[in-house]
Amino acid sequence: MPVAGMPAAGRGSERTTLIQGARVYDRAGDIHRPPIRDVIVEGNRIASVTAPDDSADVKARIADAAADKRPDAAVIDGRDKLLIPGLVNAHYHSYDVLAKGRFEDMPFDVWALHSQPAYWGKRSKAELRARTLLGAMECLRHGITTIQDMNSLVPQDEETLDVVLAAYAEVGIRVVFSIAVRDIAALDIEPFLPPNMPADVTAIVSGKPGNAKADLAFVEAQIKRLAPLSERLHWALSPSGPQRCSTPLLEGIAALSDRYKLPVFTHVYETRAQLAKARSHYPSHGGSLVRYMADVGLLTARTTLAHSVYVTRTEIDRIAEAGAGVVHNPLANLKLKNGVAPLLDIKRAGINLALGCDNCSCSDCQNLFQSMKFFTLLSGGMDTEPTGIHAQHAMEAATVGGARAVGLEGEIGEVRPGMLADLALIDLTDLAYQPFNSAARQLVFSETGRGVHTVMVGGRVVLEAGRLITVDEVAFRAELAEVMQTVDKDYEQIVARHKAAIPYLLEANRNLKNADLDVSRLIGDAE
Ligand SMILES: [Zn+2]
């Protein structure tokens, strides 16, 4: 039964929660010293955001019911806290979470040689579960309530998918899940590999081509099988990258996106090798991956391009005209030596910008506070004039920008009545906020993630006082330790097996560096 005198709760839960006395971050309001508000959450949605004196009787009834320990009412003390919309990690892969901290100083293709799921083969259910939980746990701990998991299922079967989705349901994060597909095996850097490589090295770097029809059939079968989707689960579509997919596969994804109105996420121009490939392999599309996407019907307002490091001015305009978006992943771009995306031009073109943390094995954390800080600071390496990229824009990219990218605009990303209650409470007594001068700036420039106190997803509290309450963290650590025994052994084998390929990939990387291409995205060149 709902608490007397209050409107009936929304679907999913009958609980009414009063978050009392928090400063509430509203991008349209005072972003530096947000006003103190009370927020009522009914079921999975925000019912009201009001001044402390408003609707006192309703709030008193919730407080009384909570004091009586009724299961349908709760009060969260928001004093000395800042309530922000849960952050949206708009580019992420859960498959290599367990490789956090493994790699350093590796160009993209050497890193891929160690981290890509195809090289690891089928994993146990325990490992699939552990890695999915762990990545989501770290996200929640850092105030991320929605992730876009672009997942390469190995093998691509229902059992693997179901284990991953069950782990997401258990931990309680919102996931916009996509099954990554590709049917062209060749590495992007393949044209730069030296000739006459030994057969064993050729075998390692060649890969196996996929099957467009089978991929499309599998993805659509899962969309149908899992309908209607459970709470907090949403679909997206993911061709791995335009140059890794045949035209029929890309056209098939475009058709699925249109049929089911699903967002599309794909890697575009993450690396210099992808730039080279665009120029050499797509002459009939002007040497442009962006134009190729447009030509196959995949550059739409539902599409978000991950990275876009090597986009040109003309391509930026084309992306803007199509209403497509970009998800910026500064940590991974820098860690893998891919350079810096032309953020100022992308932002000034009015393109929807979202932020991601990308793979754990090339960002080593799922922490959008780091991505937000990089996003704002990198612009300082592009222009000596004021750039107009401020902390509030980083917050917008991490909230409403992400929401729009994942197809949940108007549902998540703001603390407004009617929206899903995906929220994070930040502890303003943390040293990051002493003294308290600006919510927006201190969130972006000072917060490490340490101040994240309470997190709610769809009205359900999943983290309290910095501790996950949906997962027993002590038991989980034991589970993880068990799983890692196998992972560590398999990792040693992969290192031994792939060692011979590294000098050839490094040579290819040097050839690529010296190639005469029309775009450069490295900074700090002394010449
Ligand atoms: Zn990625």
Short mmCIF file of C-alpha atoms and ligand atoms in Angstrom, two decimals:
data_model
loop_
_atom_site.label_atom_id
_atom_site.label_comp_id
_atom_site.label_asym_id
_atom_site.label_seq_id
_atom_site.Cartn_x
_atom_site.Cartn_y
_atom_site.Cartn_z
CA MET A 1 0.00 0.00 0.00
CA PRO A 2 1.29 3.48 -0.79
CA VAL A 3 1.87 5.88 2.07
CA ALA A 4 -1.44 7.60 2.82
CA GLY A 5 -1.88 10.99 1.24
CA MET A 6 0.73 10.42 -1.40
CA PRO A 7 0.14 9.60 -5.04
CA ALA A 8 0.46 5.95 -5.99
CA ALA A 9 3.99 4.84 -6.70
CA GLY A 10 5.20 4.15 -10.23
CA ARG A 11 5.88 0.75 -11.69
CA GLY A 12 8.69 -1.43 -10.47
CA SER A 13 8.57 -0.57 -6.80
CA GLU A 14 6.00 0.73 -4.39
CA ARG A 15 8.53 2.52 -2.24
CA THR A 16 8.40 6.27 -1.77
CA THR A 17 11.70 7.87 -0.84
CA LEU A 18 12.21 11.40 0.42
CA ILE A 19 15.69 12.79 -0.18
CA GLN A 20 15.68 15.66 2.22
CA GLY A 21 17.71 18.84 2.28
CA ALA A 22 20.27 18.20 -0.45
CA ARG A 23 21.62 20.79 -2.84
CA VAL A 24 20.17 19.71 -6.18
CA TYR A 25 22.27 20.20 -9.31
CA ASP A 26 20.22 21.57 -12.17
CA ARG A 27 22.15 22.56 -15.30
CA ALA A 28 19.61 25.30 -15.99
CA GLY A 29 19.89 26.74 -12.48
CA ASP A 30 22.71 27.89 -10.21
CA ILE A 31 25.41 25.36 -11.08
CA HIS A 32 27.86 26.80 -8.59
CA ARG A 33 25.73 26.94 -5.44
CA PRO A 34 22.67 24.83 -6.22
CA PRO A 35 19.68 25.50 -3.96
CA ILE A 36 18.58 23.14 -1.21
CA ARG A 37 15.62 21.03 -2.28
CA ASP A 38 13.61 17.99 -1.21
CA VAL A 39 13.19 15.28 -3.80
CA ILE A 40 10.44 12.69 -3.61
CA VAL A 41 10.97 9.47 -5.54
CA GLU A 42 7.94 7.28 -6.13
CA GLY A 43 8.68 3.85 -7.45
CA ASN A 44 11.31 4.24 -10.14
CA ARG A 45 10.67 7.91 -10.95
CA ILE A 46 11.19 11.36 -9.49
CA ALA A 47 7.81 12.67 -8.35
CA SER A 48 8.77 16.14 -7.16
CA VAL A 49 11.64 18.54 -6.55
CA THR A 50 10.51 21.19 -4.10
CA ALA A 51 11.76 23.83 -1.68
CA PRO A 52 12.05 22.58 1.92
CA ASP A 53 8.91 24.44 3.00
CA ASP A 54 6.68 23.11 0.23
CA SER A 55 4.29 20.16 0.66
CA ALA A 56 5.29 19.79 4.30
CA ASP A 57 2.36 17.49 5.07
CA VAL A 58 3.31 14.97 2.37
CA LYS A 59 6.93 14.98 3.47
CA ALA A 60 5.90 14.54 7.12
CA ARG A 61 3.80 11.51 6.21
CA ILE A 62 6.73 9.90 4.38
CA ALA A 63 9.00 10.66 7.34
CA ASP A 64 6.48 9.17 9.79
CA ALA A 65 6.05 6.06 7.68
CA ALA A 66 9.81 5.66 7.42
CA ALA A 67 10.18 6.16 11.17
CA ASP A 68 7.63 3.36 11.65
CA LYS A 69 9.95 1.23 9.48
CA ARG A 70 7.29 0.69 6.87
CA PRO A 71 8.85 -0.99 3.84
CA ASP A 72 7.12 1.38 1.43
CA ALA A 73 8.75 4.55 2.77
CA ALA A 74 12.29 5.78 3.25
CA VAL A 75 14.05 9.01 4.05
CA ILE A 76 17.56 9.80 2.90
CA ASP A 77 19.32 12.61 4.72
CA GLY A 78 20.59 14.96 2.04
CA ARG A 79 22.10 17.56 4.35
CA ASP A 80 25.68 18.51 3.39
CA LYS A 81 25.19 16.61 0.17
CA LEU A 82 24.87 17.47 -3.50
CA LEU A 83 22.32 15.51 -5.53
CA ILE A 84 23.36 15.06 -9.15
CA PRO A 85 21.89 13.07 -12.02
CA GLY A 86 23.55 9.65 -12.23
CA LEU A 87 26.38 9.81 -14.76
CA VAL A 88 26.20 8.05 -18.13
CA ASN A 89 29.27 6.08 -19.23
CA ALA A 90 28.49 6.15 -22.94
CA HIS A 91 31.36 4.00 -24.15
CA TYR A 92 32.44 0.90 -22.27
CA HIS A 93 33.29 -2.74 -22.86
CA SER A 94 32.87 -5.15 -19.97
CA TYR A 95 34.83 -7.99 -21.53
CA ASP A 96 38.28 -6.93 -20.33
CA VAL A 97 37.51 -5.55 -16.89
CA LEU A 98 39.83 -8.12 -15.35
CA ALA A 99 42.77 -6.72 -17.34
CA LYS A 100 42.77 -3.47 -15.37
CA GLY A 101 46.37 -2.42 -14.73
CA ARG A 102 47.90 -5.07 -17.00
CA PHE A 103 49.25 -2.87 -19.78
CA GLU A 104 51.30 0.26 -20.27
CA ASP A 105 53.08 2.10 -23.07
CA MET A 106 51.49 -0.02 -25.79
CA PRO A 107 50.28 1.32 -29.14
CA PHE A 108 46.72 0.30 -30.00
CA ASP A 109 47.48 -2.85 -31.98
CA VAL A 110 49.93 -4.29 -29.45
CA TRP A 111 47.38 -3.67 -26.72
CA ALA A 112 44.64 -5.31 -28.83
CA LEU A 113 46.84 -8.36 -29.25
CA HIS A 114 46.59 -8.95 -25.50
CA SER A 115 43.13 -7.72 -24.68
CA GLN A 116 40.68 -8.60 -27.44
CA PRO A 117 38.12 -11.23 -26.45
CA ALA A 118 38.62 -13.30 -29.60
CA TYR A 119 42.16 -14.09 -28.42
CA TRP A 120 40.88 -15.19 -25.02
CA GLY A 121 38.21 -17.55 -26.33
CA LYS A 122 35.30 -18.89 -24.29
CA ARG A 123 35.35 -17.94 -20.62
CA SER A 124 33.69 -19.68 -17.68
CA LYS A 125 30.33 -18.49 -16.39
CA ALA A 126 32.00 -17.53 -13.12
CA GLU A 127 34.46 -15.31 -15.00
CA LEU A 128 31.74 -13.70 -17.16
CA ARG A 129 29.76 -12.95 -14.02
CA ALA A 130 32.74 -11.64 -12.05
CA ARG A 131 33.94 -9.30 -14.77
CA THR A 132 30.45 -7.94 -15.46
CA LEU A 133 29.77 -7.35 -11.78
CA LEU A 134 33.16 -5.79 -11.11
CA GLY A 135 32.94 -3.26 -13.94
CA ALA A 136 29.42 -2.29 -12.92
CA MET A 137 30.39 -2.09 -9.24
CA GLU A 138 33.20 0.34 -10.03
CA CYS A 139 30.86 2.42 -12.18
CA LEU A 140 28.27 2.65 -9.41
CA ARG A 141 30.94 3.49 -6.86
CA HIS A 142 31.79 6.47 -9.07
CA GLY A 143 28.23 7.68 -9.51
CA ILE A 144 27.72 6.12 -12.95
CA THR A 145 24.17 4.80 -13.14
CA THR A 146 24.01 3.99 -16.89
CA ILE A 147 26.59 2.23 -19.02
CA GLN A 148 26.69 1.47 -22.70
CA ASP A 149 28.33 -1.94 -22.79
CA MET A 150 29.50 -2.71 -26.33
CA ASN A 151 30.13 -6.36 -25.77
CA SER A 152 31.87 -8.84 -28.05
CA LEU A 153 30.27 -12.09 -26.99
CA VAL A 154 32.67 -15.01 -27.29
CA PRO A 155 31.12 -17.34 -28.22
CA GLN A 156 28.20 -15.40 -29.62
CA ASP A 157 25.47 -17.42 -27.95
CA GLU A 158 22.48 -16.99 -25.67
CA GLU A 159 24.16 -18.60 -22.68
CA THR A 160 27.00 -16.06 -22.69
CA LEU A 161 24.56 -13.19 -23.13
CA ASP A 162 22.29 -14.41 -20.35
CA VAL A 163 25.11 -14.72 -17.80
CA VAL A 164 26.19 -11.14 -18.51
CA LEU A 165 22.66 -9.74 -18.35
CA ALA A 166 21.90 -11.65 -15.14
CA ALA A 167 24.95 -10.06 -13.50
CA TYR A 168 23.74 -6.61 -14.56
CA ALA A 169 20.29 -7.30 -13.13
CA GLU A 170 21.89 -8.42 -9.87
CA VAL A 171 24.14 -5.38 -9.36
CA GLY A 172 21.32 -3.01 -10.30
CA ILE A 173 22.99 -0.68 -12.84
CA ARG A 174 21.16 0.56 -15.93
CA VAL A 175 22.73 -0.97 -19.02
CA VAL A 176 22.31 -0.09 -22.65
CA PHE A 177 23.65 -3.31 -24.06
CA SER A 178 24.93 -3.92 -27.57
CA ILE A 179 26.34 -7.02 -29.18
CA ALA A 180 29.43 -5.94 -31.13
CA VAL A 181 29.54 -7.42 -34.62
CA ARG A 182 32.11 -7.47 -37.40
CA ASP A 183 32.61 -9.70 -40.42
CA ILE A 184 35.94 -8.39 -41.72
CA ALA A 185 38.82 -9.89 -39.78
CA ALA A 186 41.70 -7.77 -41.08
CA LEU A 187 43.38 -5.50 -38.56
CA ASP A 188 43.06 -1.80 -39.38
CA ILE A 189 46.85 -1.59 -39.41
CA GLU A 190 47.21 -4.59 -41.75
CA PRO A 191 48.36 -2.58 -44.82
CA PHE A 192 51.37 -1.38 -42.80
CA LEU A 193 52.56 -4.80 -41.66
CA PRO A 194 55.94 -5.75 -43.09
CA PRO A 195 55.97 -8.28 -45.91
CA ASN A 196 57.21 -11.83 -45.41
CA MET A 197 56.11 -12.28 -41.81
CA PRO A 198 56.53 -15.80 -40.42
CA ALA A 199 53.45 -18.00 -40.84
CA ASP A 200 52.77 -18.17 -37.10
CA VAL A 201 52.70 -14.36 -36.86
CA THR A 202 50.46 -14.08 -39.92
CA ALA A 203 48.08 -16.55 -38.31
CA ILE A 204 47.93 -14.48 -35.11
CA VAL A 205 47.23 -11.15 -36.81
CA SER A 206 44.88 -12.45 -39.50
CA GLY A 207 41.84 -13.46 -37.45
CA LYS A 208 38.76 -15.21 -38.77
CA PRO A 209 36.15 -13.42 -40.87
CA GLY A 210 32.60 -13.41 -39.54
CA ASN A 211 29.24 -13.88 -41.18
CA ALA A 212 27.00 -10.84 -41.64
CA LYS A 213 23.77 -12.83 -41.99
CA ALA A 214 24.46 -14.90 -38.89
CA ASP A 215 25.37 -11.79 -36.86
CA LEU A 216 22.25 -9.92 -37.89
CA ALA A 217 20.04 -12.94 -37.26
CA PHE A 218 21.53 -13.46 -33.79
CA VAL A 219 21.11 -9.82 -32.77
CA GLU A 220 17.50 -9.65 -33.95
CA ALA A 221 16.68 -13.00 -32.34
CA GLN A 222 17.90 -11.66 -28.98
CA ILE A 223 15.87 -8.48 -29.35
CA LYS A 224 12.77 -10.61 -29.91
CA ARG A 225 13.60 -13.23 -27.27
CA LEU A 226 14.16 -10.73 -24.46
CA ALA A 227 11.15 -8.53 -25.20
CA PRO A 228 9.73 -6.92 -23.21
CA LEU A 229 12.99 -5.91 -21.62
CA SER A 230 13.42 -6.12 -17.88
CA GLU A 231 13.74 -2.93 -15.89
CA ARG A 232 17.08 -1.12 -16.36
CA LEU A 233 17.96 -3.07 -19.54
CA HIS A 234 17.96 -1.35 -22.94
CA TRP A 235 19.29 -2.33 -26.36
CA ALA A 236 21.70 -0.62 -28.68
CA LEU A 237 23.38 -1.86 -31.87
CA SER A 238 27.12 -1.97 -32.51
CA PRO A 239 28.98 -2.62 -35.68
CA SER A 240 32.52 -2.67 -34.26
CA GLY A 241 33.70 -0.11 -36.81
CA PRO A 242 32.60 0.72 -40.37
CA GLN A 243 35.86 -0.62 -41.82
CA ARG A 244 35.47 -3.89 -39.89
CA CYS A 245 32.05 -4.58 -41.41
CA SER A 246 30.88 -5.42 -44.91
CA THR A 247 28.35 -3.11 -46.53
CA PRO A 248 25.53 -5.69 -46.12
CA LEU A 249 26.29 -5.94 -42.40
CA LEU A 250 26.21 -2.15 -41.95
CA GLU A 251 23.02 -1.89 -44.00
CA GLY A 252 21.49 -4.66 -41.90
CA ILE A 253 22.35 -2.80 -38.68
CA ALA A 254 20.86 0.40 -40.14
CA ALA A 255 17.67 -1.51 -40.92
CA LEU A 256 17.50 -2.96 -37.38
CA SER A 257 18.06 0.50 -35.89
CA ASP A 258 15.23 1.83 -37.99
CA ARG A 259 12.88 -1.10 -37.31
CA TYR A 260 13.38 -1.15 -33.53
CA LYS A 261 14.32 2.54 -33.07
CA LEU A 262 17.59 1.59 -31.42
CA PRO A 263 20.68 3.72 -30.88
CA VAL A 264 23.85 2.70 -32.73
CA PHE A 265 27.36 2.95 -31.29
CA THR A 266 30.40 2.29 -33.42
CA HIS A 267 34.13 3.03 -33.29
CA VAL A 268 35.06 5.65 -35.86
CA TYR A 269 38.56 7.06 -36.39
CA GLU A 270 39.92 5.88 -33.09
CA THR A 271 43.36 5.37 -34.60
CA ARG A 272 45.63 6.73 -37.30
CA ALA A 273 45.42 3.29 -38.93
CA GLN A 274 41.68 3.80 -39.34
CA LEU A 275 42.34 7.15 -41.00
CA ALA A 276 44.78 5.48 -43.40
CA LYS A 277 42.29 2.73 -44.14
CA ALA A 278 39.52 5.22 -44.86
CA ARG A 279 41.70 7.00 -47.39
CA SER A 280 42.96 3.84 -49.10
CA HIS A 281 39.95 1.49 -48.96
CA TYR A 282 36.96 3.79 -49.50
CA PRO A 283 37.75 5.88 -52.58
CA SER A 284 34.16 5.66 -53.76
CA HIS A 285 33.08 7.30 -50.49
CA GLY A 286 35.62 10.12 -50.74
CA GLY A 287 38.08 8.25 -48.53
CA SER A 288 35.84 9.03 -45.55
CA LEU A 289 34.42 6.59 -43.00
CA VAL A 290 31.82 9.19 -42.06
CA ARG A 291 30.63 9.50 -45.65
CA TYR A 292 30.67 5.72 -45.99
CA MET A 293 28.40 5.51 -42.93
CA ALA A 294 26.07 8.09 -44.45
CA ASP A 295 26.06 6.19 -47.76
CA VAL A 296 24.98 2.95 -46.08
CA GLY A 297 22.26 4.71 -44.06
CA LEU A 298 24.07 4.51 -40.75
CA LEU A 299 24.72 8.18 -40.03
CA THR A 300 21.50 9.21 -38.31
CA ALA A 301 20.31 11.01 -35.20
CA ARG A 302 20.36 7.62 -33.46
CA THR A 303 24.07 7.09 -34.18
CA THR A 304 26.96 7.90 -31.88
CA LEU A 305 30.56 7.67 -33.04
CA ALA A 306 33.02 6.53 -30.40
CA HIS A 307 36.31 8.49 -30.44
CA SER A 308 36.30 10.50 -33.70
CA VAL A 309 39.93 11.41 -33.08
CA TYR A 310 40.78 11.74 -36.79
CA VAL A 311 37.61 13.39 -38.12
CA THR A 312 38.12 16.32 -40.49
CA ARG A 313 36.27 19.62 -40.54
CA THR A 314 34.09 18.43 -43.44
CA GLU A 315 33.27 15.22 -41.61
CA ILE A 316 32.41 17.12 -38.43
CA ASP A 317 29.92 19.18 -40.44
CA ARG A 318 28.45 16.02 -41.92
CA ILE A 319 28.05 14.46 -38.45
CA ALA A 320 26.39 17.65 -37.22
CA GLU A 321 24.01 17.80 -40.20
CA ALA A 322 22.95 14.20 -39.60
CA GLY A 323 22.29 14.94 -35.91
CA ALA A 324 24.63 12.11 -34.97
CA GLY A 325 26.71 12.27 -31.79
CA VAL A 326 30.25 11.67 -30.59
CA VAL A 327 31.38 9.93 -27.41
CA HIS A 328 34.75 11.18 -26.28
CA ASN A 329 37.10 8.81 -24.45
CA PRO A 330 40.17 10.82 -23.50
CA LEU A 331 41.68 8.24 -21.14
CA ALA A 332 41.76 5.42 -23.70
CA ASN A 333 42.79 7.70 -26.57
CA LEU A 334 45.84 8.87 -24.66
CA LYS A 335 46.72 5.53 -23.09
CA LEU A 336 46.79 3.87 -26.52
CA LYS A 337 48.73 6.69 -28.19
CA ASN A 338 45.91 7.63 -30.50
CA GLY A 339 46.11 11.37 -29.90
CA VAL A 340 43.43 13.89 -29.06
CA ALA A 341 40.08 14.40 -30.75
CA PRO A 342 39.38 17.89 -32.17
CA LEU A 343 37.08 18.70 -29.27
CA LEU A 344 36.70 22.40 -29.91
CA ASP A 345 35.53 21.86 -33.47
CA ILE A 346 33.20 19.02 -32.47
CA LYS A 347 31.70 21.09 -29.65
CA ARG A 348 31.39 24.25 -31.73
CA ALA A 349 29.60 22.34 -34.50
CA GLY A 350 26.84 21.63 -31.99
CA ILE A 351 27.33 17.87 -32.09
CA ASN A 352 25.89 15.97 -29.13
CA LEU A 353 28.87 15.04 -26.96
CA ALA A 354 28.90 12.20 -24.48
CA LEU A 355 31.76 10.84 -22.37
CA GLY A 356 33.04 7.34 -21.81
CA CYS A 357 35.76 5.45 -19.98
CA ASP A 358 36.14 2.74 -22.65
CA ASN A 359 37.90 -0.52 -21.83
CA CYS A 360 39.21 -1.15 -18.34
CA SER A 361 42.41 -2.42 -19.95
CA CYS A 362 43.18 0.98 -21.52
CA SER A 363 41.72 3.44 -19.02
CA ASP A 364 42.27 1.31 -15.92
CA CYS A 365 39.23 2.78 -14.24
CA GLN A 366 35.56 3.41 -14.77
CA ASN A 367 35.50 6.95 -13.50
CA LEU A 368 33.78 9.72 -15.44
CA PHE A 369 35.20 12.36 -13.10
CA GLN A 370 38.54 11.64 -14.75
CA SER A 371 36.99 11.79 -18.24
CA MET A 372 35.27 15.07 -17.41
CA LYS A 373 38.48 16.61 -16.15
CA PHE A 374 40.45 15.50 -19.21
CA PHE A 375 37.67 16.75 -21.48
CA THR A 376 37.91 20.27 -20.08
CA LEU A 377 41.69 20.36 -19.68
CA LEU A 378 42.55 19.03 -23.14
CA SER A 379 40.90 22.04 -24.71
CA GLY A 380 43.63 24.09 -23.00
CA GLY A 381 46.15 22.36 -25.25
CA MET A 382 44.27 23.51 -28.34
CA ASP A 383 43.90 27.24 -27.95
CA THR A 384 45.45 29.95 -25.81
CA GLU A 385 42.22 31.91 -25.88
CA PRO A 386 39.25 31.09 -23.64
CA THR A 387 37.69 28.04 -25.33
CA GLY A 388 34.18 28.15 -23.93
CA ILE A 389 34.53 24.57 -22.69
CA HIS A 390 33.73 24.75 -19.01
CA ALA A 391 33.05 22.33 -16.18
CA GLN A 392 29.31 22.66 -16.79
CA HIS A 393 29.81 21.33 -20.34
CA ALA A 394 31.67 18.31 -19.00
CA MET A 395 28.76 17.70 -16.62
CA GLU A 396 26.31 18.08 -19.52
CA ALA A 397 28.27 15.59 -21.63
CA ALA A 398 28.35 13.12 -18.73
CA THR A 399 24.60 13.43 -18.08
CA VAL A 400 22.20 14.77 -20.72
CA GLY A 401 24.69 14.21 -23.56
CA GLY A 402 25.06 10.58 -22.55
CA ALA A 403 21.31 10.23 -22.08
CA ARG A 404 20.68 11.46 -25.61
CA ALA A 405 23.36 9.16 -27.03
CA VAL A 406 21.89 6.05 -25.42
CA GLY A 407 18.36 6.93 -26.52
CA LEU A 408 17.12 7.90 -23.05
CA GLU A 409 16.83 11.65 -23.48
CA GLY A 410 14.08 12.96 -21.19
CA GLU A 411 14.27 9.79 -19.12
CA ILE A 412 17.66 10.11 -17.40
CA GLY A 413 20.36 12.76 -17.02
CA GLU A 414 18.48 15.40 -15.03
CA VAL A 415 16.88 15.69 -11.61
CA ARG A 416 13.40 16.60 -12.79
CA PRO A 417 9.90 15.36 -11.92
CA GLY A 418 8.80 12.53 -14.20
CA MET A 419 12.30 11.34 -14.96
CA LEU A 420 13.74 8.03 -13.85
CA ALA A 421 15.30 8.25 -10.40
CA ASP A 422 18.91 7.57 -11.40
CA LEU A 423 20.72 9.73 -8.89
CA ALA A 424 23.97 10.17 -7.00
CA LEU A 425 24.46 11.97 -3.71
CA ILE A 426 27.87 13.57 -3.28
CA ASP A 427 29.31 14.21 0.17
CA LEU A 428 30.04 17.90 0.42
CA THR A 429 32.03 17.40 3.63
CA ASP A 430 34.68 15.66 1.52
CA LEU A 431 37.88 17.68 1.24
CA ALA A 432 37.25 18.12 -2.49
CA TYR A 433 34.48 20.58 -1.54
CA GLN A 434 36.30 22.46 1.24
CA PRO A 435 35.71 25.33 0.83
CA PHE A 436 32.62 25.03 -1.32
CA ASN A 437 32.94 27.51 -4.18
CA SER A 438 31.32 25.84 -7.17
CA ALA A 439 29.44 22.56 -7.52
CA ALA A 440 30.13 22.26 -11.25
CA ARG A 441 33.82 23.08 -11.05
CA GLN A 442 34.55 21.03 -7.97
CA LEU A 443 32.70 18.03 -9.41
CA VAL A 444 34.84 18.21 -12.53
CA PHE A 445 38.19 19.48 -11.26
CA SER A 446 38.32 18.29 -7.63
CA GLU A 447 36.17 15.17 -7.29
CA THR A 448 37.96 11.83 -7.59
CA GLY A 449 34.93 9.64 -7.00
CA ARG A 450 35.69 9.54 -3.27
CA GLY A 451 32.77 11.84 -2.49
CA VAL A 452 30.12 9.58 -4.03
CA HIS A 453 28.02 8.62 -1.01
CA THR A 454 24.69 7.19 -2.15
CA VAL A 455 23.58 5.99 -5.57
CA MET A 456 20.07 5.15 -6.71
CA VAL A 457 19.10 3.52 -10.01
CA GLY A 458 15.45 3.52 -11.01
CA GLY A 459 14.44 4.44 -7.46
CA ARG A 460 16.42 1.60 -5.89
CA VAL A 461 19.36 2.43 -3.61
CA VAL A 462 22.35 0.38 -4.78
CA LEU A 463 25.17 2.15 -2.95
CA GLU A 464 25.03 3.61 0.53
CA ALA A 465 27.78 5.41 2.42
CA GLY A 466 30.16 4.42 -0.39
CA ARG A 467 29.34 0.70 -0.05
CA LEU A 468 27.47 -1.42 -2.54
CA ILE A 469 24.39 -2.95 -1.04
CA THR A 470 23.41 -5.16 -3.98
CA VAL A 471 26.65 -7.16 -3.85
CA ASP A 472 28.43 -8.64 -0.84
CA GLU A 473 31.85 -7.15 -1.55
CA VAL A 474 33.74 -9.51 0.77
CA ALA A 475 32.20 -12.60 -0.81
CA PHE A 476 32.77 -11.09 -4.23
CA ARG A 477 36.48 -10.64 -3.61
CA ALA A 478 36.76 -14.35 -2.83
CA GLU A 479 34.84 -15.17 -6.00
CA LEU A 480 37.14 -12.91 -8.00
CA ALA A 481 40.31 -14.39 -6.51
CA GLU A 482 39.15 -17.83 -7.59
CA VAL A 483 38.41 -16.64 -11.13
CA MET A 484 41.75 -14.84 -11.41
CA GLN A 485 43.71 -18.05 -10.95
CA THR A 486 42.56 -19.15 -14.41
CA VAL A 487 42.73 -15.66 -15.91
CA ASP A 488 46.34 -15.20 -14.79
CA LYS A 489 47.39 -18.53 -16.27
CA ASP A 490 45.61 -17.81 -19.56
CA TYR A 491 47.14 -14.36 -19.70
CA GLU A 492 50.65 -15.81 -19.40
CA GLN A 493 49.84 -18.15 -22.30
CA ILE A 494 48.56 -15.31 -24.48
CA VAL A 495 51.69 -13.28 -23.76
CA ALA A 496 53.90 -16.24 -24.71
CA ARG A 497 51.85 -17.09 -27.80
CA HIS A 498 51.71 -13.52 -29.14
CA LYS A 499 55.24 -12.43 -28.27
CA ALA A 500 56.53 -13.15 -31.77
CA ALA A 501 53.97 -10.78 -33.32
CA ILE A 502 54.95 -7.71 -31.28
CA PRO A 503 58.03 -6.62 -33.29
CA TYR A 504 55.99 -6.81 -36.51
CA LEU A 505 53.16 -4.77 -35.06
CA LEU A 506 55.60 -2.21 -33.75
CA GLU A 507 57.17 -2.01 -37.20
CA ALA A 508 53.72 -1.54 -38.72
CA ASN A 509 53.08 1.17 -36.16
CA ARG A 510 56.31 2.96 -37.20
CA ASN A 511 55.36 2.65 -40.88
CA LEU A 512 51.99 4.13 -40.04
CA LYS A 513 53.56 6.98 -38.07
CA ASN A 514 55.72 7.85 -41.08
CA ALA A 515 52.88 7.53 -43.59
CA ASP A 516 51.89 10.70 -45.37
CA LEU A 517 48.35 11.36 -44.15
CA ASP A 518 46.30 14.53 -44.14
CA VAL A 519 45.38 14.58 -40.43
CA SER A 520 47.59 14.63 -37.33
CA ARG A 521 46.22 14.46 -33.81
CA LEU A 522 49.34 14.35 -31.67
CA ILE A 523 50.12 17.25 -29.38
CA GLY A 524 53.36 18.57 -27.93
CA ASP A 525 55.50 18.06 -31.00
CA ALA A 526 58.75 20.04 -30.54
CA GLU A 527 59.26 20.55 -34.28
ZN ZN B 1 35.68 0.99 -27.55
#
